[in-house]
Each structure stands twice: as structure tokens, then as C-alpha cells.
mmCIF file of C-alpha atoms (C1' of nucleotides) in Angstrom:
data_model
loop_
_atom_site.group_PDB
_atom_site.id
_atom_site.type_symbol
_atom_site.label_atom_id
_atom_site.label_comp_id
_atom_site.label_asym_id
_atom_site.label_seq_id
_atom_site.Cartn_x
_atom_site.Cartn_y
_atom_site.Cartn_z
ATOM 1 C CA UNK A 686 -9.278 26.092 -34.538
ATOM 2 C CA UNK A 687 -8.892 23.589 -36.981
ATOM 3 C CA UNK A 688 -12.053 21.204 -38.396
ATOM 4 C CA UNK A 689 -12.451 18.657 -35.590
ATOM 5 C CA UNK A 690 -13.069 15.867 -38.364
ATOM 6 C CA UNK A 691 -9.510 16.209 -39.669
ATOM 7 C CA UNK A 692 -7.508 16.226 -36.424
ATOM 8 C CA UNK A 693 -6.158 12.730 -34.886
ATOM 9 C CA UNK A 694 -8.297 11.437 -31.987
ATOM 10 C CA UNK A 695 -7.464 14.065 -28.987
ATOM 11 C CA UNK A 696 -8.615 12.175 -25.680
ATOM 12 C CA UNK A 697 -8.704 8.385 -24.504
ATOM 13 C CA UNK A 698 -11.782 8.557 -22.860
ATOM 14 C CA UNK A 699 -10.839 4.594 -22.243
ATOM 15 C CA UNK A 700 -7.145 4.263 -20.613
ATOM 16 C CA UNK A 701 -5.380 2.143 -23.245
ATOM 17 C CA UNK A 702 -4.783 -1.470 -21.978
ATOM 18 C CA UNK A 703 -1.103 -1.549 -21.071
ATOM 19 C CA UNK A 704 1.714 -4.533 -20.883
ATOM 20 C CA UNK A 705 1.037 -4.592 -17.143
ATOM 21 C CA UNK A 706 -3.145 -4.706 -17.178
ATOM 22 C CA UNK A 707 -2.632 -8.835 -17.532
ATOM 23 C CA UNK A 708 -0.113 -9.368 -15.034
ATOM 24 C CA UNK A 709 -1.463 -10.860 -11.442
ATOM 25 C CA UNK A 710 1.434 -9.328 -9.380
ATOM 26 C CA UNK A 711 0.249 -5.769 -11.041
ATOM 27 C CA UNK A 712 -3.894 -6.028 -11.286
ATOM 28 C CA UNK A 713 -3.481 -7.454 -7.458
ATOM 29 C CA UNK A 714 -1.547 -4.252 -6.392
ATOM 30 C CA UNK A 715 -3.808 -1.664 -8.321
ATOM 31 C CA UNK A 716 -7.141 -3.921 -7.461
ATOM 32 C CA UNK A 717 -5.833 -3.571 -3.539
ATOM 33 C CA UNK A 718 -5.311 0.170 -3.482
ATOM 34 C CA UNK A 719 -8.523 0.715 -5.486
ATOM 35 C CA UNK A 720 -10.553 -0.786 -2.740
ATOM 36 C CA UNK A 721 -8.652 0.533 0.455
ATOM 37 C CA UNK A 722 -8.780 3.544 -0.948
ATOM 38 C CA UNK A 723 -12.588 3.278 -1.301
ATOM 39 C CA UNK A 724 -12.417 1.863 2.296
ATOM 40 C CA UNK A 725 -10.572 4.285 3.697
ATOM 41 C CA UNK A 726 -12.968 7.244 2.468
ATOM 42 C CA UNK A 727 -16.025 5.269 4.168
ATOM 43 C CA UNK A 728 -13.792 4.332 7.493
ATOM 44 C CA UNK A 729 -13.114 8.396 7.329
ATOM 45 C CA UNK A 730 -16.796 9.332 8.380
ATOM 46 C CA UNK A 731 -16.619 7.791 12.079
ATOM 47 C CA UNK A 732 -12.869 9.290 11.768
ATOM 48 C CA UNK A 733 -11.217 5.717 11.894
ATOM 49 C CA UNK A 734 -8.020 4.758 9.580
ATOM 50 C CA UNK A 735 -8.052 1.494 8.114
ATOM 51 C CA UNK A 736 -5.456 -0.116 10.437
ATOM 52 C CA UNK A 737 -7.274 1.365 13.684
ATOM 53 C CA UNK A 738 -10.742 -0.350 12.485
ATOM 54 C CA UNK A 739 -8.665 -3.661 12.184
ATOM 55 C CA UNK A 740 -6.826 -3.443 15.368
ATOM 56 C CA UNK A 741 -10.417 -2.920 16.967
ATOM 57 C CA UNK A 742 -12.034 -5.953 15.070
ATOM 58 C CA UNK A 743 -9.524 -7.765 16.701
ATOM 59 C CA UNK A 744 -9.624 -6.006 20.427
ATOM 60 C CA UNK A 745 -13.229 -6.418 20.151
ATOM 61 C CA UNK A 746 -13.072 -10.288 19.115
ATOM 62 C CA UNK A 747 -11.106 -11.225 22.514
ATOM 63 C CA UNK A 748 -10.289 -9.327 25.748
ATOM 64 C CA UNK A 749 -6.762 -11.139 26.435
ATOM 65 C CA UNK A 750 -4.725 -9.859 23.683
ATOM 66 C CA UNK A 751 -1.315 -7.890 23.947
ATOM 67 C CA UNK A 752 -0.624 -5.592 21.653
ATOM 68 C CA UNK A 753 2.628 -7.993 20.751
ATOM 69 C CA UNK A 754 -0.441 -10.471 19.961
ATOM 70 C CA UNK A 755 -2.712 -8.324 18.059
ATOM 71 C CA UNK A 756 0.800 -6.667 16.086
ATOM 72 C CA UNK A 757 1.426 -10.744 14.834
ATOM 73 C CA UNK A 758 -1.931 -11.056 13.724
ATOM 74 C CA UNK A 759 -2.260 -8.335 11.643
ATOM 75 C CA UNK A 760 1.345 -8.749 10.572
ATOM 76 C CA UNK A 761 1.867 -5.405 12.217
ATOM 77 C CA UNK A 762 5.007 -4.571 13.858
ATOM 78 C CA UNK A 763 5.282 -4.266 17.705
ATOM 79 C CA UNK A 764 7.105 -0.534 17.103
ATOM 80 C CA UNK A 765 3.828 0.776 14.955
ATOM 81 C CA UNK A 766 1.320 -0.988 17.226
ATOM 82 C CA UNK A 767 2.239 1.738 19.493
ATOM 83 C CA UNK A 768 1.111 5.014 17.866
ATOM 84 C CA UNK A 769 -2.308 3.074 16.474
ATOM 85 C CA UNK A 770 -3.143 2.172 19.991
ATOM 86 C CA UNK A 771 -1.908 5.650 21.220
ATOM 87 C CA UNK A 772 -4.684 7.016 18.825
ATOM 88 C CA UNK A 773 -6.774 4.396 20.052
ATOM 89 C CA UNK A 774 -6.544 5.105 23.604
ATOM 90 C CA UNK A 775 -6.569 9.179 23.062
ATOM 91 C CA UNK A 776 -9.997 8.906 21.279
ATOM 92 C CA UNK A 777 -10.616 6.767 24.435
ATOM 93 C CA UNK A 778 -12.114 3.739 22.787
ATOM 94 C CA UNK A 779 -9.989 1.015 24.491
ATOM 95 C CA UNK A 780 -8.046 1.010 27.922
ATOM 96 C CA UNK A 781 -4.587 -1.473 29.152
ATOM 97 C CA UNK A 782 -5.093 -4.095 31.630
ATOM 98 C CA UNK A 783 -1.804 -5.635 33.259
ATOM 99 C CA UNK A 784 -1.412 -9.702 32.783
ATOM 100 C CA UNK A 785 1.976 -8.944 34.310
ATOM 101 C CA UNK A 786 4.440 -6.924 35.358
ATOM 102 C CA UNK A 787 5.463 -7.025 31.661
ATOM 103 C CA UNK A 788 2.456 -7.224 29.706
ATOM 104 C CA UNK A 789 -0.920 -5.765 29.526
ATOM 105 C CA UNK A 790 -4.308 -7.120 27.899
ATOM 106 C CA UNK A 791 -5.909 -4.442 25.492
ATOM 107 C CA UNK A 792 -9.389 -4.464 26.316
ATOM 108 C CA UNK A 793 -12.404 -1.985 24.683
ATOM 109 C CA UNK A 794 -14.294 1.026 26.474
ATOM 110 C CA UNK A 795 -17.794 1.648 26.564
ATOM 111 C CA UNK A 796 -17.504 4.205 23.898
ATOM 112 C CA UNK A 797 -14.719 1.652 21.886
ATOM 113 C CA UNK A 798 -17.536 -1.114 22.026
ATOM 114 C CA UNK A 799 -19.799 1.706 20.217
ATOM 115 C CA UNK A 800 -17.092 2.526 17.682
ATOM 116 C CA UNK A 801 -16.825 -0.943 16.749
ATOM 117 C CA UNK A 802 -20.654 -1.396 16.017
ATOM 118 C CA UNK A 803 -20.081 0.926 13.526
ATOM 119 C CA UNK A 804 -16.766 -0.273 12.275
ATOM 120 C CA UNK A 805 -18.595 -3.408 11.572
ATOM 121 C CA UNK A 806 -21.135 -1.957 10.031
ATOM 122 C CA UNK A 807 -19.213 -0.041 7.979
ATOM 123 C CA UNK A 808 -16.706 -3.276 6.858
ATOM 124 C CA UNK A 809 -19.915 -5.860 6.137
ATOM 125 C CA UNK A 810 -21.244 -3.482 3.967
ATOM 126 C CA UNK A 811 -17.931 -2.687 2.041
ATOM 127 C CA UNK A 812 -17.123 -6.728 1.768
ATOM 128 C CA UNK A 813 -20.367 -7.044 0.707
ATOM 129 C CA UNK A 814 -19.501 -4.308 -1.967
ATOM 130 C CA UNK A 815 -16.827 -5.659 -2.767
ATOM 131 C CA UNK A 816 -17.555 -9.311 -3.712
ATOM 132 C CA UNK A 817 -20.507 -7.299 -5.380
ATOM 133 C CA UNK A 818 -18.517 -6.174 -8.406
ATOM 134 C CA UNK A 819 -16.991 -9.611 -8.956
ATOM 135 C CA UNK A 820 -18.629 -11.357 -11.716
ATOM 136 C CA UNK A 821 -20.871 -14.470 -10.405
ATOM 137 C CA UNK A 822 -18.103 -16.980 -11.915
ATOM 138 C CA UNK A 823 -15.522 -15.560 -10.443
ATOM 139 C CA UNK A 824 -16.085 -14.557 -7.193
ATOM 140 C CA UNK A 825 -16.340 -17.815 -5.027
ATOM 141 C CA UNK A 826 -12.922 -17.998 -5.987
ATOM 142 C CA UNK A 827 -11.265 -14.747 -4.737
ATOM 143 C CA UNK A 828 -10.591 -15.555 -1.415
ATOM 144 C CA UNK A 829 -8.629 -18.873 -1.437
ATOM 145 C CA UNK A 830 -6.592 -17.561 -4.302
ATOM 146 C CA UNK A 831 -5.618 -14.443 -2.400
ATOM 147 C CA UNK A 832 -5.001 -16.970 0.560
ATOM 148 C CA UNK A 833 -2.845 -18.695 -0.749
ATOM 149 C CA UNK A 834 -0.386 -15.833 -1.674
ATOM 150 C CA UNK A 835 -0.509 -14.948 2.378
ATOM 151 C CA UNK A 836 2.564 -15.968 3.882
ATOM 152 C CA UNK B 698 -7.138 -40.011 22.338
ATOM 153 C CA UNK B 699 -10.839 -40.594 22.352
ATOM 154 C CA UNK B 700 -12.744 -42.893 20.159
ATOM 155 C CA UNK B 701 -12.475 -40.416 16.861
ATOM 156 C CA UNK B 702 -16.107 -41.822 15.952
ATOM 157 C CA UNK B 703 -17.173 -40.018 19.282
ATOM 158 C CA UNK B 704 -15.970 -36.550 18.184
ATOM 159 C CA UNK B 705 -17.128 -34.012 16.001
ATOM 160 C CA UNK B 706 -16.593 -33.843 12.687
ATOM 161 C CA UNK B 707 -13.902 -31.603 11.565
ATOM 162 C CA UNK B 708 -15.233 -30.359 8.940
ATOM 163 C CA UNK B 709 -13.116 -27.024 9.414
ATOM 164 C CA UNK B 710 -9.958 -27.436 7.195
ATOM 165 C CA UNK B 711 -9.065 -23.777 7.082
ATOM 166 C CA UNK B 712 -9.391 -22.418 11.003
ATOM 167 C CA UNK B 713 -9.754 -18.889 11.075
ATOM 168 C CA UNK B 714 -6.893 -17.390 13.508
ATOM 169 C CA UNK B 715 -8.577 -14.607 13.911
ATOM 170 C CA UNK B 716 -12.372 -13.155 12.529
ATOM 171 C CA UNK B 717 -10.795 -10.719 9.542
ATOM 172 C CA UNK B 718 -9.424 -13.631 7.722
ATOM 173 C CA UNK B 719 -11.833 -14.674 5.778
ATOM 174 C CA UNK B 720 -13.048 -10.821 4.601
ATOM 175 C CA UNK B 721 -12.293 -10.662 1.074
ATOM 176 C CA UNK B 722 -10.760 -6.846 1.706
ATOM 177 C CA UNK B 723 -8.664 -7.762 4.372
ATOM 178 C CA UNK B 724 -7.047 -10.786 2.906
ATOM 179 C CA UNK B 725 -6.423 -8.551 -0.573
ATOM 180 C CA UNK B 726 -4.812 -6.177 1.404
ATOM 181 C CA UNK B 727 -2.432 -8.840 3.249
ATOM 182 C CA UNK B 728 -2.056 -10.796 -0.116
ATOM 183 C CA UNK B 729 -0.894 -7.708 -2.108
ATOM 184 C CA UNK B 730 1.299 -6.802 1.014
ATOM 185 C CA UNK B 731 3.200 -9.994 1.180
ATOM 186 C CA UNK B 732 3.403 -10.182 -2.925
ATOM 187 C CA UNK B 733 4.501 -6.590 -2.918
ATOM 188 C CA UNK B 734 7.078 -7.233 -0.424
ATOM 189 C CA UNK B 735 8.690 -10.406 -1.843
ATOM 190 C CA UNK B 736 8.867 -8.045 -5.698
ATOM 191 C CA UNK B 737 9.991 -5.111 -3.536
ATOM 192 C CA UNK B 738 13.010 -7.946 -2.864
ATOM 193 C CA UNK B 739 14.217 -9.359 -5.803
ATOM 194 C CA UNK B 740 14.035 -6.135 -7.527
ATOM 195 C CA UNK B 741 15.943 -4.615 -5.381
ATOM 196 C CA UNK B 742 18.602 -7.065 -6.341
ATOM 197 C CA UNK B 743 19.061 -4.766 -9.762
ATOM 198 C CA UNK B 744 18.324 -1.092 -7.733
ATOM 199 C CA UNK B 745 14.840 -1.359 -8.437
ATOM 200 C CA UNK B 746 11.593 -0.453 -6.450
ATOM 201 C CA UNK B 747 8.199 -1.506 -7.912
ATOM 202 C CA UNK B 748 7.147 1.933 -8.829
ATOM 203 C CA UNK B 749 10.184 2.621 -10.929
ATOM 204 C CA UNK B 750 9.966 -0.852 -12.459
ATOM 205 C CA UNK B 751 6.963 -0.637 -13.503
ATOM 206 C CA UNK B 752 7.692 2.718 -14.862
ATOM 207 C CA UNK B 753 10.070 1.362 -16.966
ATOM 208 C CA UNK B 754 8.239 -1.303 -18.838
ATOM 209 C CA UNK B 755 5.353 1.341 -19.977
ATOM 210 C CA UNK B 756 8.598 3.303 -20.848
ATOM 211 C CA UNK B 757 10.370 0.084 -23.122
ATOM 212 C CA UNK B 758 7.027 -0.206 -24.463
ATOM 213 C CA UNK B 759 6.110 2.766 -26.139
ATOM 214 C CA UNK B 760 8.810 5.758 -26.702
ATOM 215 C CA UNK B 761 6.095 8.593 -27.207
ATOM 216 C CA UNK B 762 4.661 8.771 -24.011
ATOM 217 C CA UNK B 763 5.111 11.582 -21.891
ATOM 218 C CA UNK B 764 5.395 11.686 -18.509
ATOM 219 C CA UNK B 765 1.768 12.874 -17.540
ATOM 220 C CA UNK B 766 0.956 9.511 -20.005
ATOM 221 C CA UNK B 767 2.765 6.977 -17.958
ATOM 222 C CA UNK B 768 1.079 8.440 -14.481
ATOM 223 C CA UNK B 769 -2.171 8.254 -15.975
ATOM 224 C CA UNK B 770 -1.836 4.076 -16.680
ATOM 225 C CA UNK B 771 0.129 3.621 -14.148
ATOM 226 C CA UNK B 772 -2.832 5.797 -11.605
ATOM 227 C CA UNK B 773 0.135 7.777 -10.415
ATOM 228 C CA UNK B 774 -0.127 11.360 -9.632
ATOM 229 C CA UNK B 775 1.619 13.986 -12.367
ATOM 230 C CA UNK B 776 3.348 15.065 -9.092
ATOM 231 C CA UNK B 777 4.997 11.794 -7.653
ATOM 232 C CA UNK B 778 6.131 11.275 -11.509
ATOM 233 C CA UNK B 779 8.723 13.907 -11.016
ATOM 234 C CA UNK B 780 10.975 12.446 -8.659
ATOM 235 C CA UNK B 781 10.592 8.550 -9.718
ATOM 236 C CA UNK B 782 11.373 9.853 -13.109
ATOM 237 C CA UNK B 783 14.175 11.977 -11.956
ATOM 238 C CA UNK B 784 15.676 9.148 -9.989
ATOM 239 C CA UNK B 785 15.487 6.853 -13.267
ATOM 240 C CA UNK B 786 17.230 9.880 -15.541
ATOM 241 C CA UNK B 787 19.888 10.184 -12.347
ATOM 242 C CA UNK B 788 20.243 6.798 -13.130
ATOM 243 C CA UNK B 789 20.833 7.271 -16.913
ATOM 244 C CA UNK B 790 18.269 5.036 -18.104
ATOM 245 C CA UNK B 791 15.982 6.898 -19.603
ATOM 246 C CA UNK B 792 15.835 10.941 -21.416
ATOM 247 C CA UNK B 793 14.070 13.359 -22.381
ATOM 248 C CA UNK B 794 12.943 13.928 -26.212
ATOM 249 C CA UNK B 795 10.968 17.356 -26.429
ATOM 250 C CA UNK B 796 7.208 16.541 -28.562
ATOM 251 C CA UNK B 797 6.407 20.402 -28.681
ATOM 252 C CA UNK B 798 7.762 23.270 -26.072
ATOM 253 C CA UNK B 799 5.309 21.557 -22.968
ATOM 254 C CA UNK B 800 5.351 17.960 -23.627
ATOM 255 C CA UNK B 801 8.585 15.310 -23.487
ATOM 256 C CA UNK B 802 8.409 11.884 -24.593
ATOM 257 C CA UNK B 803 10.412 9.657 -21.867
ATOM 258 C CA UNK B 804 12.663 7.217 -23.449
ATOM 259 C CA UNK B 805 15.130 4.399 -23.000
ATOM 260 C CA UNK B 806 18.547 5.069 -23.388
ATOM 261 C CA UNK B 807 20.859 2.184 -23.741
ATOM 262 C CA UNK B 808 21.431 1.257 -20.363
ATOM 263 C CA UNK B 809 18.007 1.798 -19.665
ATOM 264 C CA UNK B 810 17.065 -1.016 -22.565
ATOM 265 C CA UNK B 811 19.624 -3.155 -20.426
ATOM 266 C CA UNK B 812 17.817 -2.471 -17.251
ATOM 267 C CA UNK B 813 14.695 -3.319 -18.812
ATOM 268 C CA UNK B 814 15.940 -6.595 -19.466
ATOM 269 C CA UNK B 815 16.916 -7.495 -16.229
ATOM 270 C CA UNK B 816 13.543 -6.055 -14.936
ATOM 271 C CA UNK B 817 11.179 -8.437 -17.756
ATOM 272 C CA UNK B 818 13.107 -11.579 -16.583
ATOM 273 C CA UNK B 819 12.502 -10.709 -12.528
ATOM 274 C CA UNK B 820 8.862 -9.758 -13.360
ATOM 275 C CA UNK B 821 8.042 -12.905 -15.416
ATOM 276 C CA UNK B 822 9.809 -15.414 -12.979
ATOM 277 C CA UNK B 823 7.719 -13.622 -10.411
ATOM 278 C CA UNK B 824 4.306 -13.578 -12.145
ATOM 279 C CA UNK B 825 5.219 -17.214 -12.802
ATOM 280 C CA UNK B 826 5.995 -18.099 -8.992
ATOM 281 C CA UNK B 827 2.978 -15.823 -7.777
ATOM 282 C CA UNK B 828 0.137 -17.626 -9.931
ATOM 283 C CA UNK B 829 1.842 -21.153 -8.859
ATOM 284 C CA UNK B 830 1.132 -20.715 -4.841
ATOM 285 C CA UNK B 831 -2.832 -21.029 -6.448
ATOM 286 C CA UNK B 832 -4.012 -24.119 -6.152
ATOM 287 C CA UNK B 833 -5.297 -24.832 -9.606
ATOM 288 C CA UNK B 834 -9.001 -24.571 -9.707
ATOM 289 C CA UNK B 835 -9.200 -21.000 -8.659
ATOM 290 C CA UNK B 836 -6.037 -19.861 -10.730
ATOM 291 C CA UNK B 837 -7.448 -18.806 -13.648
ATOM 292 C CA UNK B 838 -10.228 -16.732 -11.665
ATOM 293 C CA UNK B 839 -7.899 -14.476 -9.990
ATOM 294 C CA UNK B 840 -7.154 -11.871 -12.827
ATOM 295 C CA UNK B 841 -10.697 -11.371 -13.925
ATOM 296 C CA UNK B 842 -11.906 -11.201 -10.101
ATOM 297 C CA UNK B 843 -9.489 -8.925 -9.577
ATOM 298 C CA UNK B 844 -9.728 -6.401 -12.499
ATOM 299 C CA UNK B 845 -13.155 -6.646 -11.745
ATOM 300 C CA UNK B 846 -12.437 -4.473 -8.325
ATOM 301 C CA UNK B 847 -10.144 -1.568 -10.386
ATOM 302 C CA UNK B 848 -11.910 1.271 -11.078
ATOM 303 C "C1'" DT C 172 17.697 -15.910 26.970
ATOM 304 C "C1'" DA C 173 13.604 -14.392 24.923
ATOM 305 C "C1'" DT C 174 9.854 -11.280 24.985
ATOM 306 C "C1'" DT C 175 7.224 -6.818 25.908
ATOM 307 C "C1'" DG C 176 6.727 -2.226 25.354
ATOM 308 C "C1'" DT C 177 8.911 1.675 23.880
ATOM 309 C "C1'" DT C 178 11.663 5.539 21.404
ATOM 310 C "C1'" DA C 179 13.760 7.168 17.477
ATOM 311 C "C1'" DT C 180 14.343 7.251 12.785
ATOM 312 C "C1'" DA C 181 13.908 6.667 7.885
ATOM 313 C "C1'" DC C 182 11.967 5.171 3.582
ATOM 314 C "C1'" DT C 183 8.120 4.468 0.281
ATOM 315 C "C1'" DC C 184 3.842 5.549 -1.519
ATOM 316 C "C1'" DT C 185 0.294 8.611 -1.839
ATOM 317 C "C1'" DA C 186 -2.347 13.116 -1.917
ATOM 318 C "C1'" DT C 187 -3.154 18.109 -2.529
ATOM 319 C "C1'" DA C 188 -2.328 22.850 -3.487
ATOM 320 C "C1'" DA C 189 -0.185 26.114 -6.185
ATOM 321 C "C1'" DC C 190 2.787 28.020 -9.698
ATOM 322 C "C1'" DT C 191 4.753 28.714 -14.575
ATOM 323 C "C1'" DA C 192 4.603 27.958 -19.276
ATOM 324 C "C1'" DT C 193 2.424 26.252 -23.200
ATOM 325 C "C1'" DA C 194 -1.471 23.723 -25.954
ATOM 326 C "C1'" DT D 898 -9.354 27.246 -20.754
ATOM 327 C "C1'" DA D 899 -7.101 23.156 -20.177
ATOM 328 C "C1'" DT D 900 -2.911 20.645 -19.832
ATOM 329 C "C1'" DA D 901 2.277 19.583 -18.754
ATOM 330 C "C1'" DG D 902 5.755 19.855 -15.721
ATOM 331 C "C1'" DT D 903 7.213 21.232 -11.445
ATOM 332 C "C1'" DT D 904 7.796 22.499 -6.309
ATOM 333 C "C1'" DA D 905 6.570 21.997 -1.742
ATOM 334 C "C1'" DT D 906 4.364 19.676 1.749
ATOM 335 C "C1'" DA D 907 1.846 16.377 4.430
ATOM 336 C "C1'" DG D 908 -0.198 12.031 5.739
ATOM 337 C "C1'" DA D 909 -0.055 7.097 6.173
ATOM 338 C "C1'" DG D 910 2.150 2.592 6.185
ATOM 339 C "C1'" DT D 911 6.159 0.165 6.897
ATOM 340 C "C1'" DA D 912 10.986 -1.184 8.475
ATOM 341 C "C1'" DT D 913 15.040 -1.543 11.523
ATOM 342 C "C1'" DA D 914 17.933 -0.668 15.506
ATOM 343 C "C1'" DA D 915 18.275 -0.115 20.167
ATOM 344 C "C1'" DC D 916 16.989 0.135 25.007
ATOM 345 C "C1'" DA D 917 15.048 -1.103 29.831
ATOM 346 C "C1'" DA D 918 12.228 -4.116 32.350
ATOM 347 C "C1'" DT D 919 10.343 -8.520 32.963
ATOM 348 C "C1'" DA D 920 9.074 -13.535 31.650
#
DNA sequence: TATTGTTATACTCTATAACTATA
DNA sequence: TATAGTTATAGAGTATAACAATA
């Protein structure tokens, strides 16, 4: 081995800043999956996927709603609702009521009323996280910017 | 109508449709979604997904990075680097130039400068449209919010 | 005619393990 | 030992087309 002092710095211990680290379009994208990932991991430990604890916000919030219904809200579509309430209704946690011959209302278990406790306990404390890590200044603003880019 | 001094006041401007719309995670997930999408579009007017893109503008900026480099700015596994890459040399816009017997600097070939071009003018127009759906007093919050939640 | 629920399918992004060769 | 490049594979989200039954 050479002396250290005379070789060019090895390591970035600091990823260099990039042409893309300013852009809105980029830091919103990396800034997104940075934070589902980290809620994801936490969603993992009562063995719920992001779009399952979302789905059950929702069934949880009213008793009357199709899965056509929740798939609009969550800007879901009505093929994938499917499979998450397929999951859903395997792990037992909600069950179909008909409105119709056509459609039926998604309603929660017992045990899906349980799951959601902790699915909301798990997403206050990650928004709560979240707006955390935003500096004071910023952070009122956050969500009506990131409104405003929805649709 | 009734006697509008006998209602309520509607003080509620922005009615929630449905309780996870005013969560700051949810609403970064749907905004990146929907500004994701809309890029996913116009790039795809030159043959271009977001990942390659993006790929290419680290690529146009520097012409010693290797590929291990780019996945580490771009938080892009060394394994899912192989096929975008290989899918940009298929395309003849970038090669290979060997830095010792492991490592390969990716560059831009001509073509590939050509792509770039068309790739900075989508990117810009679209940073430019993105930050103008923001009404003005939270614009210049979003960035630093944002790269406040990255890592 | 439009909508609901469904099946089938495919693409993109992401994640991990493991291997070879080289620093 | 650690890193670069690669292969293989799997999971998750998303998208479209098509179909039967019902509103």
C-alpha cells in the first residue's frame, strides 16, 4: 500500500450533489419512495402493504362503498382492486355485502376493525414523522403544494 | 335557497373526499404518481422512460462515471443498472470506455448527445409546467420540504 | 348504454442473493 | 477484503383489453 496522504480522495462519504438534486419533478420522486419505503417497513410488522392499509382507511371511514368506489378514490383501478381485497378478505379483515344484484358494499370484520386500529396507529405516527423532518418554515406548506400537482 | 345569513359558515374551501387526503404521505405518494405519469408521457414521445432519462443526464454530465457511480446518485441498485444500461447501449447512445480491467466509464456517443438534447428540453418544459400548478406562496417551499424527507 | 366485478396479461420499478473477476 | 459487473429471480404497483351480468 501506498502512503494514504498522497493518494486522491478514495470515498464520498457525502453523495455528490447531482444536475437532478434541484429539480422538483426528481426530489418529489426520490422524496416519495424514501418515505413509502420507510412506510412500508413499519406497515410490514402487522403484515399490511401500503395499498391494503389505504383501502382499509377508506372501508373503515364508510360502510357503503363498492370496491368500483373505493378503486376511484384511491385512483386505483377496478382490475387491481380485486387481488388487494382478495388479500383483504383471505386475512379475513373485511366481508361483501350485496346493494344489488350487481354490486356489493365492502364492509370491515371484527378482526378488520382491529387491524385498522393499528393501521391508524401506525400512519399518525409516520405523518407525524414525516412533517417532523420538514424544517419549521417549510412545512405548513407541503401539503397544498403537493395538492395542487394531484390531478 | 335559504336565507344564506341563516346557514353556516363555509369556512371549508378544500372538502376532503375522503379522510387520507389531507395526510402529507398519502398526498406525496398521489402527487409523485400523477407527476410521474404525465413525464412517463411525454418522454415516451422520444423512447424514453424516466429511469433511463434520468440515467442519461448524470451520463451527459460527467463522462467518468461508472456504472456502479450513476446507481449510487441515482439510489438505484448495481443490479437494475444492468439492463437500463443495456437497453440505452442497444440503443446506441451511450459505450463503454474501460478505467482499469473492473471499472467502465459510461459515455455518450453521438446519438446519445442528440438524445440528451431532446431529453433537457422535455425535462425543463416539465419542471417548468410542474412548479406552475403551485399556487405561488408555497412554490418556493416545495424543494426544500421535500429534500428535507430524502434520506 | 353504462357500470360492476372479474380474468388474463404485461410492463416498470424495486429488492436480494449469489457468482466471477479485479481493486 | 472490498468493490464492479453480472445473472437470476421475485415482489409490488400499475395498465389495458375483454367478458358476462346487471343497472
Amino acid at each position: 500500500m501506498s502512503d494514504p496522504a498522497t493518494l486522491p480522495t478514495p470515498v464520498q462519504h457525502d453523495p455528490a450533489p447531482h444536475p437532478l438534486a434541484g429539480l422538483p419533478g426528481y426530489v418529489l420522486r426520490r422524496a416519495a419512495n424514501t418515505m413509502m419505503a420507510e412506510l412500508a417497513t413499519r406497515l410490514a410488522t402487522i403484515d399490511m402493504r401500503i395499498s391494503e392499509a389505504t383501502a382499509l382507511l377508506l372501508i373503515g371511514w364508510r360502510n357503503d362503498l363498492s370496491s368500483s368506489d373505493i378503486g376511484k378514490m384511491l385512483d386505483i383501478q377496478r382490475a387491481n382492486m380485486v387481488p388487494l381485497l382478495a388479500r383483504l378478505d383471505a386475512a379475513g379483515l373485511i366481508e361483501r355485502q350485496p346493494i344489488n344484484r350487481k354490486s356489493q358494499a365492502i364492509v370491515l370484520t371484527e378482526p378488520g376493525r382491529a387491524r385498522l386500529a393499528q393501521v391508524q396507529a401506525i400512519t399518525e405516527q409516520f405523518e407525524d414523522d414525516l412533517l417532523a423532518r420538514i424544517p419549521k418554515p417549510h412545512r405548513e406548506h407541503l401539503v397544498p403544494a403537493l395538492n395542487a400537482l394531484i390531478d
